[in-house]
Amino acid sequence: MAQLLVYYAHPGHRHSEANRAMLDKAREVSGITLVDLYAEYPRFQINIDREQSRLLEHEVILFQFPMFWYSTPALVKEWEDLVLEHGFAYGHDGDRLSGKTMMLAITAGGADEAYSASGYQRYPMRTFLTPLEQTAVLCHMTFATPYVLYGALRAQANDQVEPHAAGYARLLQALRDGRYDFAAAKELDVVTAPDLDQLIEA
Amino acid sequence: MEGILFLAFLFLIAGVIAVPVASRLGLGSVLGYLLAGIAIGPLLRQLEVDVVSIQHFAEFGVVMMLFLVGLELEPRMLWRMRNRLLGLGGLQVGLTTLAFMGAAMAMGQSWSIALAVGMVLALSSTAIVLQTLNEKGLMKGDGGQSSFSVLLFQDIAVIPMLAFIPLLALPELAELLQQSAGDGGGHGGGHSWIDDLAGWQRGLVTLGAIVGVVVGGSFLTRPVFRFIAMARLRELFTAFALCLVVGIALLMTVVGLSPALGTFLAGVVLANSEYRHELESDIEPFKGLLLGLFFITVGAAINFDLLSADAGSIMAMALGLMAIKALILWILATLFKIRGADRWLVTLGLAQAGEFGFVLLAFSVSSAVIPQDLAAQLLLVVTISMLLTPVLFILYDRVIAPRYATSQAREPDAIDESGSIIVAGVGRFGGVINRILLAAGHKTVVLDHHAEHLERLRAFGIKVFYGDATRPDLLHAAGIEHAKMLVVAIDDREQATQLVHYVAHNYPQVYMVARAVDRHHVYELYSAGARDIIRDHFDSAVRAARSALEALGMHPHDAERQTHGFVENDRKAIRELAELYDPDIPVHENPAYVERTKQFLASHEEAMRGSSAVFGDRDARSWAHPTLEDLEAIEAENASNKS
């Protein structure tokens, strides 16, 4: 059983800078399961059985996507609606995901200061992520602190993409090998590339 | 060389002109070829072309045709036909021979001449009848099968007839022949080494040849085909297929059996082979061309001098010939419980004399059985009867079949269920539709005039009915007036359009889903009244394109959107053009249509080059993030809002 399952979802893959660089790095990490959701389900016909058995086979489930309108790309929502069935993920007898960890690796267009009461996004990032967090909780999963790239649209110009993507690869390796300190990460609202040094055990 | 080229060109051009015209007029291809032959006949005579020897060559088309018929016929089906084959076929040949023998004797001929004449005229034209039955899709019905049984028996009967005819030789004719040292036709009846063998040896050789064909066909063709496939050359398959047919024909001729029978047998043996369709498609064009050539030579060989000299009596004999044959066929068909329109199909279809009659005539003359002048007259009678056959088929098609249409649908296929959805045509296209409708819990009434489709479906327990969905009476019987929906999934484009037109005008409440074979067919269906029109190859082509894009490295989601953009754009174009389309004007003479098409093509091309906004546009816009300039503008705005 592989430890780590990564779902990548980006409908505009070819326009992407940050997510694409992250995906390229992720592909180089061995021993993990990497699923490009839009490549696998370009017509939104999600195979529920296949997805549920993928979930059962992994301990850490990580979704990598760009934030669109304070939420996930549409296919991730479709995936949630179909795969996280009553009786499987939640509700009566719905405890099959119990004890697993759900984590997000997201990119946001706005700069980090925008995500605050005084910023133009008016709320902190974690507030926008509460639907996903609660989804994890309802499915008896632990919601790990998300790995975030702020200002993703400027990241290329500011030379932030490369370090973020490299950090992403280290993160995936650490998750794969069980060297990631979830407890320490829990103290943080979000994890960014510079935080990784203190969260990954050598 | 020039002569051969000119001759080939003459035959080809005559066929190419005459056959489409004849088909257009609903006369069928056979009559088209015959008329082409009549048209070029005088020219051929002026050039002193030996039409008869070309005809002998072209008769090989019949051998090929029987091979193809065999391919379509599994051994099991042949076994099921045995009663018809021996009973109906045997009685037809026997009774008809006797009847004409009697008639000839009544007209003052000696018994030996009369018997030979009887045999000549008993045979029908395999070439014309099978070709026509196939063309009209009548082969699988009871009438078609019975006709085929009779024809097959006749083809087999030719061999003993050829053996028997020399025994009827008249001494005085033989002397005459020896004097003039004429050689005659000698077709198929030549003496071979086998005649020198004792009876039991001959039997063994013959049996060995048949066993060889059966065993070789069962076990040898597969490895040979595999061996040939290794060369990866299309024409090698064709060469092998021809080699196979020619080889078997040769073997059969050598051992004194009918080449047509031999290749038919080989076809039956190969009917279950996975190479069946390969063989079919390889032999088919040769068969078509040779038969076409054969029909042309029949037309060309008509001796109009002799005909006009004796027109009255020859026409009377031809008509009498057909009347007698038809009468015997009708009686036998009744005896063998062939019902309704099928009885008439057998009666009218086989009422002519045929190409084997030519062979027997030539052989009888060379064997000193029938005098030359009588043979010339008979040749004309046979030809005229062949020429009239397509006319009888038209009579059957236009007058008899429609009259029996309802009763035929009632027996054996009484449509006892009225579903709310009628599916016309359940081949590869309609079959899928039907299965999906059934899976969704709908009741369907399925109509198809391909017996093989029906048998396949019946085997799976699906209720289907044999019949031509374009016939109003059958539609009526299928309950069109109470139907919610009609799915038009038949192969033939003109019939599909006719059907849509008929239903749209008579039952406007029926929703129609129509299958189009191409873009122009969409317009035809649209102007016929269909609004839900699906091109049968379009979606699969789009999917294939999408697969190609994915294989070239495009992200599947991008490939999906790219092809979807194409579909949307194409659909928009087709909808607009359908409005401009006028069924009465060819598209290239419709200025509005041409103009709009040009516009669409231009914008398409731009899109292909990636320089435009047609279907690239939506994709360029989707999920593209704002540029840095956009970002600065947003932030400036935010800053000013704050202050």
Tab-separated table of N, CA and C in Angstrom, chain A residues 5 13 20 27 51-52 56 59 65 85 89 94-95 107-108 114-115 121 142 145 150 152 156 172 177 185:
chain	number	residue	atom	x	y	z
A	5	LEU	N	-1.340	9.618	-1.867
A	5	LEU	CA	-2.118	9.769	-3.105
A	5	LEU	C	-2.247	11.259	-3.403
A	13	HIS	N	-4.558	23.628	-17.510
A	13	HIS	CA	-3.181	23.170	-17.289
A	13	HIS	C	-2.172	23.908	-18.162
A	20	ARG	N	1.850	23.867	-12.795
A	20	ARG	CA	2.532	23.027	-13.770
A	20	ARG	C	3.939	22.677	-13.273
A	27	ARG	N	5.970	14.640	-10.408
A	27	ARG	CA	6.129	13.454	-11.267
A	27	ARG	C	7.466	12.767	-11.030
A	51	GLU	N	-12.172	5.358	-7.686
A	51	GLU	CA	-11.702	6.412	-6.789
A	51	GLU	C	-11.785	5.964	-5.329
A	52	GLN	N	-12.828	5.253	-5.007
A	52	GLN	CA	-12.952	4.814	-3.610
A	52	GLN	C	-11.858	3.813	-3.267
A	56	LEU	N	-8.962	3.970	-0.356
A	56	LEU	CA	-8.728	2.926	0.643
A	56	LEU	C	-7.274	2.465	0.655
A	59	GLU	N	-2.928	6.403	2.707
A	59	GLU	CA	-3.119	6.989	4.032
A	59	GLU	C	-3.275	8.498	3.972
A	65	PHE	N	-4.391	22.022	-6.417
A	65	PHE	CA	-5.199	22.758	-7.407
A	65	PHE	C	-5.056	24.258	-7.193
A	85	GLU	N	-19.268	9.089	-0.787
A	85	GLU	CA	-20.651	8.640	-0.654
A	85	GLU	C	-21.064	8.437	0.802
A	89	ALA	N	-17.978	7.310	3.092
A	89	ALA	CA	-17.106	8.319	3.684
A	89	ALA	C	-17.719	8.949	4.928
A	94	GLY	N	-20.450	4.967	7.571
A	94	GLY	CA	-19.534	5.606	6.625
A	94	GLY	C	-18.216	5.976	7.284
A	95	ASP	N	-17.400	4.943	7.542
A	95	ASP	CA	-16.164	5.213	8.272
A	95	ASP	C	-14.944	4.653	7.554
A	107	THR	N	-2.694	27.069	-4.843
A	107	THR	CA	-2.098	28.338	-5.243
A	107	THR	C	-3.215	29.371	-5.256
A	108	ALA	N	-2.880	30.587	-4.843
A	108	ALA	CA	-3.872	31.659	-4.807
A	108	ALA	C	-3.320	32.862	-5.542
A	114	ALA	N	-3.413	40.097	1.172
A	114	ALA	CA	-4.809	40.292	0.751
A	114	ALA	C	-5.762	39.438	1.590
A	115	TYR	N	-5.245	38.279	2.070
A	115	TYR	CA	-6.091	37.365	2.839
A	115	TYR	C	-6.062	37.726	4.324
A	121	GLN	N	-9.305	40.652	0.067
A	121	GLN	CA	-10.069	39.410	0.137
A	121	GLN	C	-10.873	39.312	1.436
A	142	THR	N	-8.233	13.570	9.208
A	142	THR	CA	-7.536	14.723	9.764
A	142	THR	C	-7.268	15.705	8.631
A	145	THR	N	-2.554	21.015	7.728
A	145	THR	CA	-2.350	22.400	7.323
A	145	THR	C	-1.990	22.476	5.842
A	150	TYR	N	1.021	31.954	-2.235
A	150	TYR	CA	0.264	33.194	-2.452
A	150	TYR	C	0.845	33.915	-3.664
A	152	ALA	N	0.296	33.753	-6.739
A	152	ALA	CA	0.778	32.793	-7.738
A	152	ALA	C	0.955	33.433	-9.116
A	156	GLN	N	6.027	33.803	-10.842
A	156	GLN	CA	7.039	33.585	-11.872
A	156	GLN	C	7.956	34.806	-11.937
A	172	LEU	N	6.297	16.123	-0.621
A	172	LEU	CA	5.738	14.841	-1.044
A	172	LEU	C	6.610	13.674	-0.582
A	177	ASP	N	7.458	9.193	3.095
A	177	ASP	CA	8.321	8.433	4.002
A	177	ASP	C	7.925	8.588	5.460
A	185	ALA	N	3.169	21.274	12.102
A	185	ALA	CA	2.487	22.027	11.053
A	185	ALA	C	1.148	22.554	11.544
